[in-house]
Amino acid sequence: QVQLVESGGGLVQAGESLRLSCAASGSIFSINTVVWYRQAPGKQRELVAAMPSGGNTNYADSVKGRFTISRDNAKNTVYLQMNSLKPEDTAVYTCNALIKTTRWDPLLDRWGQGTLVTVSS
């Protein structure tokens, strides 16, 4: 069974940095598109950063220049480096990935459980 597990959230002060990790476990052939979302209290979920397989990365305007999405295919792990954090970045961050377990099977859509990031002013 393929699962995604996030880690790295926590409480930081404004201006500090955090790196979130999203590790895929199970039988994995490849990880295609990966997306980080966030949802702040009382707000709708929003896309933070996306990394299509073989394509250009995309970022929400609010995080451009501060956040960087990356991946380590050997570790089946995706990262979100968050610098210059602001109180408005406070949210539950969740990763989503399209994963193939074999070359021939269809893509599986998997979500992590979310990790809370709190930025104090």
PDB file of C-alpha atoms in Angstrom:
ATOM      1  CA  GLN A   1       0.000   0.000   0.000  1.00  0.00           C
ATOM      2  CA  VAL A   2       1.424   3.347  -1.033  1.00  0.00           C
ATOM      3  CA  GLN A   3       1.369   6.083   1.565  1.00  0.00           C
ATOM      4  CA  LEU A   4       2.641   9.634   1.878  1.00  0.00           C
ATOM      5  CA  VAL A   5       3.910  10.887   5.212  1.00  0.00           C
ATOM      6  CA  GLU A   6       4.764  14.527   5.827  1.00  0.00           C
ATOM      7  CA  SER A   7       7.128  15.805   8.461  1.00  0.00           C
ATOM      8  CA  GLY A   8       8.963  18.965   9.357  1.00  0.00           C
ATOM      9  CA  GLY A   9       6.163  21.223  10.511  1.00  0.00           C
ATOM     10  CA  GLY A  10       6.364  23.215  13.700  1.00  0.00           C
ATOM     11  CA  LEU A  11       6.312  26.609  15.346  1.00  0.00           C
ATOM     12  CA  VAL A  12       8.732  29.243  14.105  1.00  0.00           C
ATOM     13  CA  GLN A  13       9.059  32.991  14.254  1.00  0.00           C
ATOM     14  CA  ALA A  14       8.536  35.266  11.299  1.00  0.00           C
ATOM     15  CA  GLY A  15      11.593  35.371   9.072  1.00  0.00           C
ATOM     16  CA  GLU A  16      12.742  31.878   9.950  1.00  0.00           C
ATOM     17  CA  SER A  17      12.825  28.809   7.737  1.00  0.00           C
ATOM     18  CA  LEU A  18      11.397  25.304   7.738  1.00  0.00           C
ATOM     19  CA  ARG A  19      11.791  22.359   5.413  1.00  0.00           C
ATOM     20  CA  LEU A  20       8.850  20.031   4.978  1.00  0.00           C
ATOM     21  CA  SER A  21       9.330  16.483   3.762  1.00  0.00           C
ATOM     22  CA  CYS A  22       6.852  14.184   2.072  1.00  0.00           C
ATOM     23  CA  ALA A  23       8.060  10.598   1.982  1.00  0.00           C
ATOM     24  CA  ALA A  24       6.352   7.967  -0.126  1.00  0.00           C
ATOM     25  CA  SER A  25       6.411   4.393   1.140  1.00  0.00           C
ATOM     26  CA  GLY A  26       5.327   1.107  -0.345  1.00  0.00           C
ATOM     27  CA  SER A  27       5.893  -0.400  -3.745  1.00  0.00           C
ATOM     28  CA  ILE A  28       6.828   2.562  -5.920  1.00  0.00           C
ATOM     29  CA  PHE A  29       7.941   2.550  -9.527  1.00  0.00           C
ATOM     30  CA  SER A  30       7.823   6.300 -10.062  1.00  0.00           C
ATOM     31  CA  ILE A  31       6.414   9.486  -8.613  1.00  0.00           C
ATOM     32  CA  ASN A  32       4.963  11.792 -11.215  1.00  0.00           C
ATOM     33  CA  THR A  33       3.368  15.122 -10.388  1.00  0.00           C
ATOM     34  CA  VAL A  34       3.772  16.288  -6.820  1.00  0.00           C
ATOM     35  CA  VAL A  35       1.892  19.180  -5.265  1.00  0.00           C
ATOM     36  CA  TRP A  36       2.045  20.898  -1.900  1.00  0.00           C
ATOM     37  CA  TYR A  37      -1.211  22.439  -0.675  1.00  0.00           C
ATOM     38  CA  ARG A  38      -2.015  24.375   2.436  1.00  0.00           C
ATOM     39  CA  GLN A  39      -5.138  25.251   4.315  1.00  0.00           C
ATOM     40  CA  ALA A  40      -5.288  28.006   6.881  1.00  0.00           C
ATOM     41  CA  PRO A  41      -8.025  28.110   9.524  1.00  0.00           C
ATOM     42  CA  GLY A  42     -11.267  29.318   8.008  1.00  0.00           C
ATOM     43  CA  LYS A  43      -9.850  29.407   4.491  1.00  0.00           C
ATOM     44  CA  GLN A  44     -10.012  27.199   1.444  1.00  0.00           C
ATOM     45  CA  ARG A  45      -7.158  24.904   0.526  1.00  0.00           C
ATOM     46  CA  GLU A  46      -4.728  26.501  -1.879  1.00  0.00           C
ATOM     47  CA  LEU A  47      -1.964  25.219  -4.090  1.00  0.00           C
ATOM     48  CA  VAL A  48       1.446  26.258  -2.800  1.00  0.00           C
ATOM     49  CA  ALA A  49       3.860  24.564  -5.191  1.00  0.00           C
ATOM     50  CA  ALA A  50       3.683  21.952  -7.907  1.00  0.00           C
ATOM     51  CA  MET A  51       6.329  19.889  -9.634  1.00  0.00           C
ATOM     52  CA  PRO A  52       5.040  18.043 -12.696  1.00  0.00           C
ATOM     53  CA  SER A  53       7.056  15.091 -13.920  1.00  0.00           C
ATOM     54  CA  GLY A  54       9.568  16.552 -16.348  1.00  0.00           C
ATOM     55  CA  GLY A  55       7.933  19.955 -16.332  1.00  0.00           C
ATOM     56  CA  ASN A  56       8.423  23.369 -14.830  1.00  0.00           C
ATOM     57  CA  THR A  57       7.630  24.007 -11.208  1.00  0.00           C
ATOM     58  CA  ASN A  58       4.778  26.331 -10.306  1.00  0.00           C
ATOM     59  CA  TYR A  59       4.291  28.426  -7.203  1.00  0.00           C
ATOM     60  CA  ALA A  60       1.530  30.468  -5.686  1.00  0.00           C
ATOM     61  CA  ASP A  61       2.270  34.160  -6.093  1.00  0.00           C
ATOM     62  CA  SER A  62       2.289  34.534  -2.326  1.00  0.00           C
ATOM     63  CA  VAL A  63       5.289  32.195  -1.929  1.00  0.00           C
ATOM     64  CA  LYS A  64       7.324  32.895  -5.067  1.00  0.00           C
ATOM     65  CA  GLY A  65      10.910  33.641  -4.207  1.00  0.00           C
ATOM     66  CA  ARG A  66      10.530  32.251  -0.684  1.00  0.00           C
ATOM     67  CA  PHE A  67       9.497  28.610  -1.130  1.00  0.00           C
ATOM     68  CA  THR A  68      11.206  25.935  -3.202  1.00  0.00           C
ATOM     69  CA  ILE A  69       9.837  22.510  -4.101  1.00  0.00           C
ATOM     70  CA  SER A  70      12.322  19.736  -4.815  1.00  0.00           C
ATOM     71  CA  ARG A  71      12.484  15.969  -4.946  1.00  0.00           C
ATOM     72  CA  ASP A  72      14.916  13.155  -4.268  1.00  0.00           C
ATOM     73  CA  ASN A  73      13.832  10.294  -6.486  1.00  0.00           C
ATOM     74  CA  ALA A  74      16.247   7.867  -4.850  1.00  0.00           C
ATOM     75  CA  LYS A  75      14.521   8.445  -1.521  1.00  0.00           C
ATOM     76  CA  ASN A  76      10.996   8.812  -2.946  1.00  0.00           C
ATOM     77  CA  THR A  77      10.793  12.055  -1.039  1.00  0.00           C
ATOM     78  CA  VAL A  78       9.604  15.533  -1.945  1.00  0.00           C
ATOM     79  CA  TYR A  79      10.595  18.638  -0.037  1.00  0.00           C
ATOM     80  CA  LEU A  80       9.238  22.113   0.457  1.00  0.00           C
ATOM     81  CA  GLN A  81      11.879  24.560   1.622  1.00  0.00           C
ATOM     82  CA  MET A  82      10.188  27.562   3.170  1.00  0.00           C
ATOM     83  CA  ASN A  83      12.255  30.662   3.828  1.00  0.00           C
ATOM     84  CA  SER A  84      11.366  34.087   5.165  1.00  0.00           C
ATOM     85  CA  LEU A  85       8.220  32.712   6.707  1.00  0.00           C
ATOM     86  CA  LYS A  86       5.371  35.069   7.481  1.00  0.00           C
ATOM     87  CA  PRO A  87       2.459  34.730   9.921  1.00  0.00           C
ATOM     88  CA  GLU A  88       0.143  34.390   6.908  1.00  0.00           C
ATOM     89  CA  ASP A  89       1.973  31.185   5.974  1.00  0.00           C
ATOM     90  CA  THR A  90       0.425  29.533   9.026  1.00  0.00           C
ATOM     91  CA  ALA A  91      -1.547  26.532   7.788  1.00  0.00           C
ATOM     92  CA  VAL A  92      -1.722  22.775   7.554  1.00  0.00           C
ATOM     93  CA  TYR A  93       0.510  21.744   4.668  1.00  0.00           C
ATOM     94  CA  THR A  94      -0.371  18.593   2.757  1.00  0.00           C
ATOM     95  CA  CYS A  95       1.405  16.841  -0.087  1.00  0.00           C
ATOM     96  CA  ASN A  96      -0.327  15.117  -2.971  1.00  0.00           C
ATOM     97  CA  ALA A  97       1.346  12.862  -5.505  1.00  0.00           C
ATOM     98  CA  LEU A  98       0.532  10.778  -8.534  1.00  0.00           C
ATOM     99  CA  ILE A  99       2.386   7.507  -8.155  1.00  0.00           C
ATOM    100  CA  LYS A 100       2.929   4.440 -10.310  1.00  0.00           C
ATOM    101  CA  THR A 101       3.573   1.154  -8.536  1.00  0.00           C
ATOM    102  CA  THR A 102       4.633  -0.576 -11.749  1.00  0.00           C
ATOM    103  CA  ARG A 103       5.381   0.539 -15.282  1.00  0.00           C
ATOM    104  CA  TRP A 104       2.026  -0.772 -16.456  1.00  0.00           C
ATOM    105  CA  ASP A 105      -0.370   0.154 -13.661  1.00  0.00           C
ATOM    106  CA  PRO A 106      -2.351   3.385 -13.713  1.00  0.00           C
ATOM    107  CA  LEU A 107      -1.387   6.371 -11.604  1.00  0.00           C
ATOM    108  CA  LEU A 108      -2.470   6.330  -7.975  1.00  0.00           C
ATOM    109  CA  ASP A 109      -3.559   9.600  -6.385  1.00  0.00           C
ATOM    110  CA  ARG A 110      -2.227   9.745  -2.835  1.00  0.00           C
ATOM    111  CA  TRP A 111      -2.450  12.387  -0.083  1.00  0.00           C
ATOM    112  CA  GLY A 112      -0.476  12.812   3.089  1.00  0.00           C
ATOM    113  CA  GLN A 113      -2.017  13.476   6.472  1.00  0.00           C
ATOM    114  CA  GLY A 114      -0.806  17.063   6.683  1.00  0.00           C
ATOM    115  CA  THR A 115       1.668  18.839   8.913  1.00  0.00           C
ATOM    116  CA  LEU A 116       0.999  22.048  10.811  1.00  0.00           C
ATOM    117  CA  VAL A 117       3.169  25.088  10.276  1.00  0.00           C
ATOM    118  CA  THR A 118       2.686  27.970  12.682  1.00  0.00           C
ATOM    119  CA  VAL A 119       4.515  31.245  12.174  1.00  0.00           C
ATOM    120  CA  SER A 120       4.438  33.728  15.033  1.00  0.00           C
ATOM    121  CA  SER A 121       4.954  37.443  14.558  1.00  0.00           C
TER     122      SER A 121
END
